[in-house]
Short mmCIF file of C-alpha atoms in Angstrom, two decimals:
data_model
loop_
_atom_site.label_atom_id
_atom_site.label_comp_id
_atom_site.label_asym_id
_atom_site.label_seq_id
_atom_site.Cartn_x
_atom_site.Cartn_y
_atom_site.Cartn_z
CA MET A 1 112.68 127.22 67.52
CA TYR A 2 111.52 126.12 70.93
CA ASP A 3 108.80 123.82 72.21
CA VAL A 4 106.90 125.95 74.69
CA THR A 5 104.30 123.35 75.67
CA ASN A 6 105.55 123.18 79.26
CA LEU A 7 105.68 126.96 79.40
CA LYS A 8 102.05 127.26 78.43
CA ASN A 9 101.07 125.08 81.39
CA LEU A 10 103.00 127.28 83.81
CA LEU A 11 100.68 129.17 86.16
CA VAL A 12 101.90 132.72 86.70
CA ASN A 13 100.39 135.47 88.81
CA GLU A 14 100.69 139.20 88.34
CA ASN A 15 103.50 139.43 90.89
CA GLY A 16 105.72 137.06 88.97
CA PHE A 17 105.19 133.96 91.12
CA ALA A 18 105.09 130.91 88.84
CA PHE A 19 104.05 127.33 89.59
CA ASP A 20 104.56 124.34 87.29
CA PRO A 21 101.71 121.91 88.00
CA ALA A 22 103.56 119.07 86.25
CA THR A 23 106.57 119.14 88.57
CA GLY A 24 105.51 121.22 91.57
CA PHE A 25 108.46 123.57 91.14
CA THR A 26 107.95 127.28 91.79
CA TYR A 27 109.78 130.27 90.37
CA ASN A 28 110.01 133.97 91.13
CA LEU A 29 110.18 136.18 88.06
CA SER A 30 111.22 139.79 87.82
CA LEU A 31 108.73 142.09 86.11
CA THR A 32 110.91 142.10 83.03
CA ALA A 33 111.05 138.31 82.95
CA LEU A 34 107.32 138.25 83.49
CA GLY A 35 106.80 140.40 80.42
CA VAL A 36 109.00 138.15 78.29
CA LEU A 37 107.40 134.98 79.64
CA ARG A 38 103.89 136.20 78.94
CA ARG A 39 104.80 136.91 75.34
CA MET A 40 106.47 133.53 74.95
CA LYS A 41 103.37 131.83 76.35
CA GLU A 42 101.28 133.72 73.81
CA GLY A 43 103.50 132.39 71.04
CA ARG A 44 104.84 135.77 69.94
CA PRO A 45 107.78 135.56 67.53
CA ASP A 46 111.30 136.12 68.90
CA ASP A 47 111.80 139.36 66.96
CA GLU A 48 108.65 140.84 68.43
CA ILE A 49 109.72 139.91 71.97
CA LEU A 50 113.14 141.38 71.36
CA ASP A 51 111.68 144.64 70.04
CA TRP A 52 109.41 144.90 73.06
CA LEU A 53 112.27 144.24 75.46
CA ALA A 54 114.51 146.86 73.87
CA ASP A 55 111.74 149.47 73.71
CA ALA A 56 110.25 148.85 77.14
CA HIS A 57 113.60 149.15 78.87
CA GLU A 58 115.23 151.64 76.51
CA VAL A 59 118.29 149.51 75.83
CA GLU A 60 120.16 148.68 72.67
CA LYS A 61 118.88 145.66 70.81
CA ARG A 62 122.23 143.94 71.17
CA ARG A 63 122.02 144.18 74.94
CA ALA A 64 118.39 143.06 74.92
CA ALA A 65 119.28 140.08 72.74
CA ARG A 66 122.00 139.03 75.15
CA ASP A 67 119.65 139.27 78.13
CA LEU A 68 116.94 137.41 76.31
CA GLU A 69 119.34 134.62 75.44
CA THR A 70 120.37 134.30 79.10
CA PHE A 71 116.74 134.10 80.14
CA VAL A 72 115.94 131.48 77.51
CA SER A 73 118.94 129.42 78.71
CA SER A 74 117.45 129.44 82.18
CA LEU A 75 114.12 128.24 80.84
CA VAL A 76 115.87 125.41 79.01
CA ARG A 77 117.85 124.48 82.13
CA TYR A 78 114.64 124.24 84.15
CA GLY A 79 112.97 122.12 81.50
CA LEU A 80 110.35 124.75 80.78
CA ILE A 81 111.19 124.97 77.11
CA HIS A 82 112.89 122.50 74.81
CA SER A 83 114.58 122.93 71.50
CA SER A 84 112.04 121.56 69.05
CA ALA A 85 114.03 121.39 65.78
CA GLY A 86 117.63 121.25 66.98
CA GLU A 87 120.13 124.03 67.20
CA ASP A 88 120.81 123.98 63.47
CA GLY A 89 117.23 123.81 62.29
CA PRO A 90 115.22 120.90 60.85
CA MET B 1 77.63 104.17 113.61
CA ILE B 2 80.53 102.61 111.73
CA THR B 3 83.41 101.19 113.74
CA VAL B 4 86.79 101.04 112.01
CA ALA B 5 89.92 99.49 113.46
CA VAL B 6 93.20 101.05 112.37
CA SER B 7 96.78 100.04 113.09
CA GLY B 8 100.01 102.02 112.76
CA LEU B 9 99.26 104.97 115.03
CA HIS B 10 102.74 106.32 115.64
CA ALA B 11 103.21 109.76 114.09
CA GLY B 12 106.66 110.74 115.28
CA GLU B 13 109.92 110.95 113.36
CA ASN B 14 109.09 107.89 111.26
CA PRO B 15 105.33 108.35 110.95
CA GLN B 16 102.97 105.48 110.33
CA PRO B 17 99.79 105.92 108.26
CA GLY B 18 97.20 104.94 110.87
CA TYR B 19 96.84 108.33 112.53
CA GLY B 20 96.23 109.93 109.13
CA VAL B 21 93.69 107.24 108.23
CA MET B 22 91.85 107.98 111.46
CA ARG B 23 91.79 111.71 110.80
CA SER B 24 90.53 111.13 107.25
CA LEU B 25 87.67 108.96 108.47
CA ARG B 26 86.65 111.54 111.03
CA ARG B 27 86.67 114.24 108.35
CA ARG B 28 84.08 112.25 106.48
CA TYR B 29 81.97 110.56 109.13
CA ARG B 30 80.54 112.37 112.15
CA ASP B 31 79.62 109.10 113.83
CA VAL B 32 82.58 106.85 113.16
CA ALA B 33 84.22 105.08 116.08
CA VAL B 34 87.92 104.38 115.56
CA ILE B 35 89.57 101.51 117.40
CA GLY B 36 93.33 101.79 117.55
CA LEU B 37 95.30 98.56 117.39
CA ILE B 38 98.83 99.04 118.68
CA TYR B 39 101.99 96.99 118.97
CA ASP B 40 103.75 99.45 121.25
CA VAL B 41 102.32 101.50 124.11
CA LEU B 42 104.33 104.49 122.91
CA GLU B 43 102.55 104.86 119.56
CA SER B 44 102.02 108.59 119.79
CA GLY B 45 98.61 108.86 118.10
CA ILE B 46 96.89 107.15 121.02
CA TYR B 47 97.84 110.02 123.33
CA ALA B 48 96.68 112.82 121.05
CA ASP B 49 93.60 114.94 121.78
CA ASP B 50 91.89 113.19 118.88
CA ALA B 51 92.97 109.74 120.00
CA PRO B 52 91.02 106.67 118.93
CA ASN B 53 87.82 105.93 120.84
CA ALA B 54 89.45 102.83 122.25
CA VAL B 55 92.90 101.27 122.00
CA PHE B 56 93.85 97.61 122.21
CA GLU B 57 97.31 96.17 122.20
CA VAL B 58 97.73 93.31 119.73
CA PRO B 59 100.55 90.80 119.20
CA TYR B 60 103.14 91.34 116.47
CA PRO B 61 102.44 89.48 113.20
CA SER B 62 105.54 87.38 113.85
CA ALA B 63 103.82 85.88 116.91
CA GLY B 64 101.51 83.96 114.60
CA MET B 65 97.96 84.21 113.38
CA GLU B 66 96.47 82.00 116.10
CA LEU B 67 97.59 84.43 118.77
CA LEU B 68 96.34 87.39 116.77
CA LEU B 69 92.92 85.82 116.13
CA ASN B 70 92.54 84.97 119.81
CA ARG B 71 93.21 88.59 120.62
CA TRP B 72 90.74 89.72 117.95
CA ASP B 73 88.08 87.43 119.40
CA TYR B 74 88.55 89.13 122.75
CA ILE B 75 88.45 92.61 121.17
CA LEU B 76 85.30 91.77 119.24
CA SER B 77 83.67 90.56 122.45
CA GLN B 78 84.29 94.03 123.87
CA GLN B 79 83.77 96.12 120.77
CA PRO B 80 82.10 95.27 117.43
CA ILE B 81 84.26 96.21 114.46
CA ASP B 82 82.92 96.68 110.93
CA VAL B 83 86.12 97.43 109.04
CA PHE B 84 89.83 96.93 109.65
CA ILE B 85 92.32 99.09 107.74
CA PRO B 86 95.83 97.72 108.37
CA THR B 87 98.57 100.23 107.61
CA LEU B 88 101.84 98.38 108.22
CA ASP B 89 103.64 96.36 105.56
CA ALA B 90 104.41 93.46 107.88
CA GLU B 91 100.70 92.99 108.62
CA ILE B 92 99.44 92.64 105.08
CA ASP B 93 100.73 89.23 104.02
CA PRO B 94 99.50 87.39 107.14
CA LEU B 95 96.14 89.13 106.88
CA ILE B 96 95.76 88.11 103.24
CA GLY B 97 96.24 84.53 104.37
CA ALA B 98 93.67 84.92 107.12
CA ALA B 99 91.07 86.94 105.21
CA ASP B 100 88.47 84.17 105.59
CA GLU B 101 88.93 84.16 109.36
CA PHE B 102 88.25 87.87 109.57
CA GLU B 103 85.30 87.62 107.19
CA SER B 104 83.75 84.91 109.33
CA ARG B 105 84.01 87.27 112.27
CA GLY B 106 82.22 90.02 110.37
CA VAL B 107 85.30 92.20 109.93
CA ARG B 108 85.67 93.69 106.45
CA MET B 109 89.07 94.36 104.95
CA MET B 110 90.19 95.54 101.50
CA LEU B 111 93.33 93.56 100.70
CA PRO B 112 95.10 92.62 97.49
CA ALA B 113 95.18 89.06 96.21
CA ALA B 114 98.15 86.99 97.34
CA ASP B 115 99.58 86.95 93.80
CA SER B 116 99.33 90.74 93.53
CA PHE B 117 101.04 91.19 96.88
CA LYS B 118 103.95 88.93 95.89
CA ALA B 119 104.31 90.54 92.47
CA ARG B 120 105.04 93.98 93.99
CA SER B 121 107.66 92.81 96.47
CA LYS B 122 111.04 94.53 96.34
CA ALA B 123 112.65 91.29 95.24
CA ARG B 124 110.33 91.06 92.22
CA LEU B 125 110.30 94.68 91.16
CA HIS B 126 112.38 93.99 88.08
CA ARG B 127 109.90 91.48 86.75
CA LEU B 128 107.02 93.86 87.38
CA SER B 129 108.86 96.66 85.64
CA GLU B 130 109.49 94.54 82.55
CA ASP B 131 105.81 93.67 82.37
CA CYS B 132 104.89 97.36 82.60
CA ASP B 133 107.71 98.79 80.47
CA CYS B 134 108.79 100.79 83.48
CA ARG B 135 112.35 101.48 84.61
CA VAL B 136 113.62 100.36 87.99
CA PRO B 137 117.05 100.92 89.50
CA ARG B 138 119.22 97.85 89.22
CA SER B 139 118.90 95.82 92.37
CA VAL B 140 120.10 92.56 93.87
CA SER B 141 118.55 90.52 96.69
CA VAL B 142 121.15 89.32 99.15
CA HIS B 143 120.40 86.53 101.59
CA ASP B 144 123.76 86.02 103.21
CA PRO B 145 126.98 87.99 103.83
CA SER B 146 129.08 85.82 101.52
CA SER B 147 127.43 87.28 98.43
CA LEU B 148 127.12 90.84 99.73
CA LEU B 149 130.32 92.37 98.39
CA GLU B 150 130.03 90.82 94.97
CA ALA B 151 126.47 92.11 94.69
CA ALA B 152 127.58 95.58 95.72
CA SER B 153 130.48 95.68 93.26
CA GLY B 154 128.04 95.02 90.45
CA LEU B 155 125.97 98.07 91.42
CA GLY B 156 128.69 100.47 92.50
CA PHE B 157 128.71 103.00 95.34
CA PRO B 158 126.78 104.82 96.59
CA LEU B 159 123.94 102.35 96.77
CA MET B 160 120.73 101.87 98.74
CA VAL B 161 120.33 99.11 101.32
CA LYS B 162 116.70 98.16 101.90
CA GLY B 163 114.88 95.74 104.15
CA GLN B 164 112.16 93.59 102.68
CA TYR B 165 109.48 95.58 104.54
CA TYR B 166 111.00 98.87 105.64
CA GLY B 167 114.20 100.81 105.75
CA ALA B 168 116.22 102.47 103.04
CA HIS B 169 119.76 103.64 103.79
CA LYS B 170 122.31 105.05 101.41
CA VAL B 171 125.83 103.72 101.93
CA HIS B 172 128.96 105.09 100.33
CA ARG B 173 131.58 102.56 101.37
CA GLN B 174 132.04 98.86 101.89
CA GLU B 175 132.42 99.12 105.67
CA ALA B 176 129.12 100.96 106.01
CA LEU B 177 127.51 98.44 103.68
CA VAL B 178 128.48 95.49 105.87
CA ASP B 179 127.23 97.21 109.04
CA ARG B 180 123.99 98.23 107.40
CA PHE B 181 123.47 94.75 105.96
CA HIS B 182 123.70 93.12 109.36
CA ALA B 183 121.50 95.75 110.98
CA THR B 184 118.85 95.24 108.33
CA ILE B 185 118.94 91.47 108.64
CA ALA B 186 118.59 91.77 112.40
CA LYS B 187 115.58 94.02 112.10
CA TRP B 188 113.71 92.70 109.07
CA GLY B 189 115.26 89.38 108.21
CA ALA B 190 116.41 88.25 104.78
CA PRO B 191 116.60 89.15 102.01
CA VAL B 192 118.28 92.53 102.03
CA ILE B 193 117.88 94.42 98.78
CA LEU B 194 120.80 96.38 97.37
CA GLN B 195 119.64 99.00 94.89
CA GLN B 196 121.43 101.32 92.49
CA CYS B 197 121.20 105.01 93.46
CA VAL B 198 119.36 107.22 91.03
CA ARG B 199 119.78 110.95 91.56
CA GLY B 200 116.68 113.02 91.27
CA HIS B 201 113.47 114.17 92.86
CA GLU B 202 111.08 111.71 94.47
CA PHE B 203 107.47 111.37 93.40
CA ASN B 204 104.79 109.34 95.17
CA VAL B 205 101.43 108.14 93.95
CA MET B 206 98.77 107.10 96.43
CA ALA B 207 95.82 105.19 95.00
CA ILE B 208 93.17 102.58 95.57
CA GLY B 209 93.11 99.67 93.16
CA ASP B 210 89.63 98.46 92.35
CA GLY B 211 90.68 94.86 91.90
CA GLU B 212 89.73 94.91 88.22
CA GLY B 213 92.72 96.73 86.81
CA GLY B 214 91.47 100.24 87.50
CA MET B 215 91.93 102.87 90.17
CA ALA B 216 89.16 104.12 92.43
CA GLY B 217 91.06 107.28 93.37
CA SER B 218 94.58 108.65 93.37
CA CYS B 219 96.80 111.57 94.24
CA VAL B 220 100.30 112.36 92.97
CA VAL B 221 102.91 114.40 94.83
CA ARG B 222 106.53 115.43 94.51
CA LYS B 223 108.47 115.38 97.80
CA THR B 224 109.79 118.82 98.58
CA ILE B 225 111.31 118.17 102.00
CA VAL B 226 112.96 114.86 102.81
CA SER B 227 114.04 113.98 106.34
CA GLU B 228 117.33 112.36 107.21
CA LYS B 229 115.48 109.06 107.29
CA GLY B 230 114.23 109.67 103.78
CA LYS B 231 110.65 110.41 104.84
CA GLY B 232 108.62 113.02 103.03
CA PHE B 233 108.18 115.93 105.41
CA GLY B 234 106.78 118.10 102.69
CA ALA B 235 105.25 117.44 99.27
CA VAL B 236 103.28 119.26 96.58
CA VAL B 237 100.43 117.90 94.45
CA ILE B 238 101.28 117.69 90.76
CA ARG B 239 99.82 116.29 87.58
CA ASP B 240 102.19 114.65 85.10
CA GLU B 241 100.63 112.51 82.40
CA ILE B 242 103.70 110.29 82.03
CA LEU B 243 103.77 109.52 85.73
CA ASN B 244 100.02 109.08 85.87
CA ASN B 245 100.10 106.61 82.98
CA LEU B 246 102.90 104.66 84.66
CA ALA B 247 100.85 104.38 87.82
CA VAL B 248 97.73 103.30 85.94
CA THR B 249 99.73 100.63 84.08
CA LEU B 250 101.31 99.28 87.26
CA VAL B 251 98.03 99.07 89.17
CA LYS B 252 96.43 97.39 86.16
CA GLN B 253 99.27 94.89 85.78
CA LEU B 254 99.07 94.00 89.46
CA GLY B 255 95.28 93.74 89.39
CA TRP B 256 95.53 95.52 92.72
CA LEU B 257 92.69 95.75 95.23
CA GLY B 258 92.92 98.26 98.03
CA PRO B 259 95.33 100.98 99.14
CA ILE B 260 98.68 101.26 97.42
CA GLU B 261 101.58 103.69 97.24
CA LEU B 262 103.99 103.82 94.33
CA GLU B 263 107.34 105.49 94.91
CA PHE B 264 109.27 106.88 91.95
CA ILE B 265 112.41 108.89 91.40
CA LYS B 266 112.90 111.06 88.32
CA ASP B 267 116.44 110.94 86.99
CA ASP B 268 117.86 114.48 86.95
CA ILE B 269 119.75 113.87 83.74
CA SER B 270 117.51 111.70 81.59
CA GLY B 271 114.17 112.82 83.03
CA ASP B 272 113.06 109.17 83.17
CA TYR B 273 110.97 107.90 86.04
CA TYR B 274 112.32 104.93 87.99
CA LEU B 275 110.01 102.83 90.17
CA LEU B 276 111.57 102.42 93.63
CA GLU B 277 108.94 100.61 95.64
CA VAL B 278 105.33 99.54 95.72
CA ASN B 279 103.88 99.76 99.23
CA PRO B 280 100.76 97.66 99.91
CA ARG B 281 99.02 100.20 102.13
CA PHE B 282 98.27 103.88 102.56
CA PRO B 283 101.26 106.19 103.07
CA ALA B 284 101.83 108.45 106.07
CA TRP B 285 100.62 111.46 104.06
CA VAL B 286 97.20 109.86 103.51
CA ASP B 287 95.24 112.57 105.34
CA PHE B 288 96.68 115.43 103.33
CA PRO B 289 94.57 114.78 100.16
CA SER B 290 91.52 114.16 102.35
CA THR B 291 91.56 117.87 103.14
CA PHE B 292 90.72 118.71 99.51
CA GLY B 293 88.25 116.04 98.57
CA GLN B 294 90.50 113.03 97.95
CA ASN B 295 89.51 111.06 101.03
CA LEU B 296 90.80 107.65 100.04
CA PRO B 297 90.27 105.96 103.44
CA ALA B 298 86.61 106.96 103.21
CA VAL B 299 86.45 105.46 99.70
CA VAL B 300 87.64 102.16 101.17
CA VAL B 301 85.08 102.23 103.97
CA GLU B 302 82.25 103.20 101.63
CA LYS B 303 83.05 100.35 99.29
CA LEU B 304 83.29 97.81 102.10
CA MET B 305 80.09 98.97 103.77
CA THR B 306 77.89 99.75 100.75
CA GLY B 307 79.49 97.90 97.84
CA ARG B 308 79.81 101.16 95.88
CA TRP B 309 82.91 102.97 94.71
CA GLU B 310 82.61 106.64 95.54
CA ARG B 311 83.48 109.00 92.70
CA LEU B 312 86.03 111.62 93.65
CA PRO B 313 86.43 115.03 91.96
CA PRO B 314 89.68 115.80 90.11
CA TYR B 315 92.35 116.87 92.58
CA PRO B 316 93.82 120.37 92.42
CA THR B 317 97.53 120.84 91.78
CA GLY B 318 99.48 123.28 93.92
CA LYS B 319 98.24 122.07 97.29
CA PHE B 320 101.19 121.19 99.46
CA PHE B 321 101.79 119.88 102.94
CA LEU B 322 104.44 120.52 105.57
CA ARG B 323 104.85 118.02 108.36
CA HIS B 324 104.58 119.79 111.69
CA SER B 325 105.65 118.27 114.98
CA VAL B 326 103.90 118.96 118.23
CA ASP B 327 104.67 117.74 121.73
CA LEU B 328 101.87 115.66 123.26
CA THR B 329 101.27 115.75 126.99
CA CYS B 330 100.66 112.19 128.10
CA ASP B 331 99.66 110.64 131.38
CA ILE B 332 101.75 107.87 132.85
CA ASN B 333 98.56 106.23 134.09
CA ASP B 334 97.39 105.75 130.51
CA MET B 335 100.66 104.12 129.60
CA GLY B 336 100.41 101.97 132.70
CA GLN B 337 96.90 100.90 131.79
CA LEU B 338 98.01 99.84 128.32
CA SER B 339 101.14 98.10 129.57
CA THR B 340 99.26 95.98 132.06
CA VAL B 341 95.68 95.61 130.94
CA GLY B 342 96.41 96.11 127.23
CA GLU B 343 93.46 98.35 126.47
CA ILE B 344 92.14 101.81 127.13
CA HIS B 345 88.84 103.46 126.38
CA HIS B 346 88.37 107.21 125.85
CA GLU B 347 85.08 108.91 126.54
CA GLY B 348 84.10 111.99 124.55
CA THR B 349 87.22 111.94 122.36
CA ALA B 350 87.68 115.23 120.45
CA HIS B 351 86.96 114.97 116.71
CA ASP B 352 88.17 117.24 113.90
CA ASN B 353 85.62 118.67 111.48
#
């Protein structure tokens, strides 16, 4: 589980340009990343995001899961999401 | 018409705040007259198209208050002045001590109390941080060379070498430390402050303390471009509750009255904010927030002239500034006038809207 509080404050436009008003950092997102980010901001469950990613881009779920994990790692590295309950759960 | 005297008008590589203060006042007041007080005839702002209405050379603070007051008496005989906004660190302490003299001459200033000023000094930052539960990099005040190396070994390299008023240089080795120590002593006197290096992004808070523990306005930025001299040549407005609360606590603890700038660095690894410095005046980027409704110099003038604190709207995040250099065409006759006569008056000076 991830704390997406910082993510919800991220300002994102339709072209994938994102601005974090708490730090002043800016990010450029691909359209795919934009789709994932929007769903994360909305609080959609991981499975739902994964299903969307696989369907929208016609890729195997395994591949989609790998890509999603890479993207989430980036968000963690930038401080945009934090692990809320620890890697092994509460 | 309000007449405001402003010092610190150089806006070159190491910009002073005065030129920005002047521009902020002219954004707000159509009929303000700005009197530039300079220590050096090559302060660039006095040669700009929007130069002060008049410029007077004044003696350095180190020359003593008697000399300065004599000069002020002459200036006031030529030009009434309602408000003086000093913008250089080295001016503030002597002016605090002479506040009554200026008041008796009808010149209004917004300055912190002597205790507040001392409490924010670089040498006392640790004590302030303890009182506010705020982190500061480890630092040591060094008064003489004999204790320099021992102080440095306790902090480790690289470390920052800072003058008591200005200057911040990173040194990586003992040889550079010794050279920098002597250079700093020669320029700013003792003590020299050695400070632990914290790696991370720099954040600055500009504010006005209301003298009662509160703030009459503020703006928070993260530096995005830092010059070789460590000056912010670009910054973006942000809003971070942790940083904001730190600033509020510090200003409250100091009981600060007047302009103030708090410099922080956010540790890349821990994410903790470290307080680096508390500057007792407006920063060089003071005019930037004035362009979107956070005109802090105007707040100072309004309070001094009317007794009322102006309410400012919330500031928008995402505004950013880039420092842009231009070449000014100057006339040697103007420089000659200032060098010899010590004053110059401009007719019909251009004003920004």
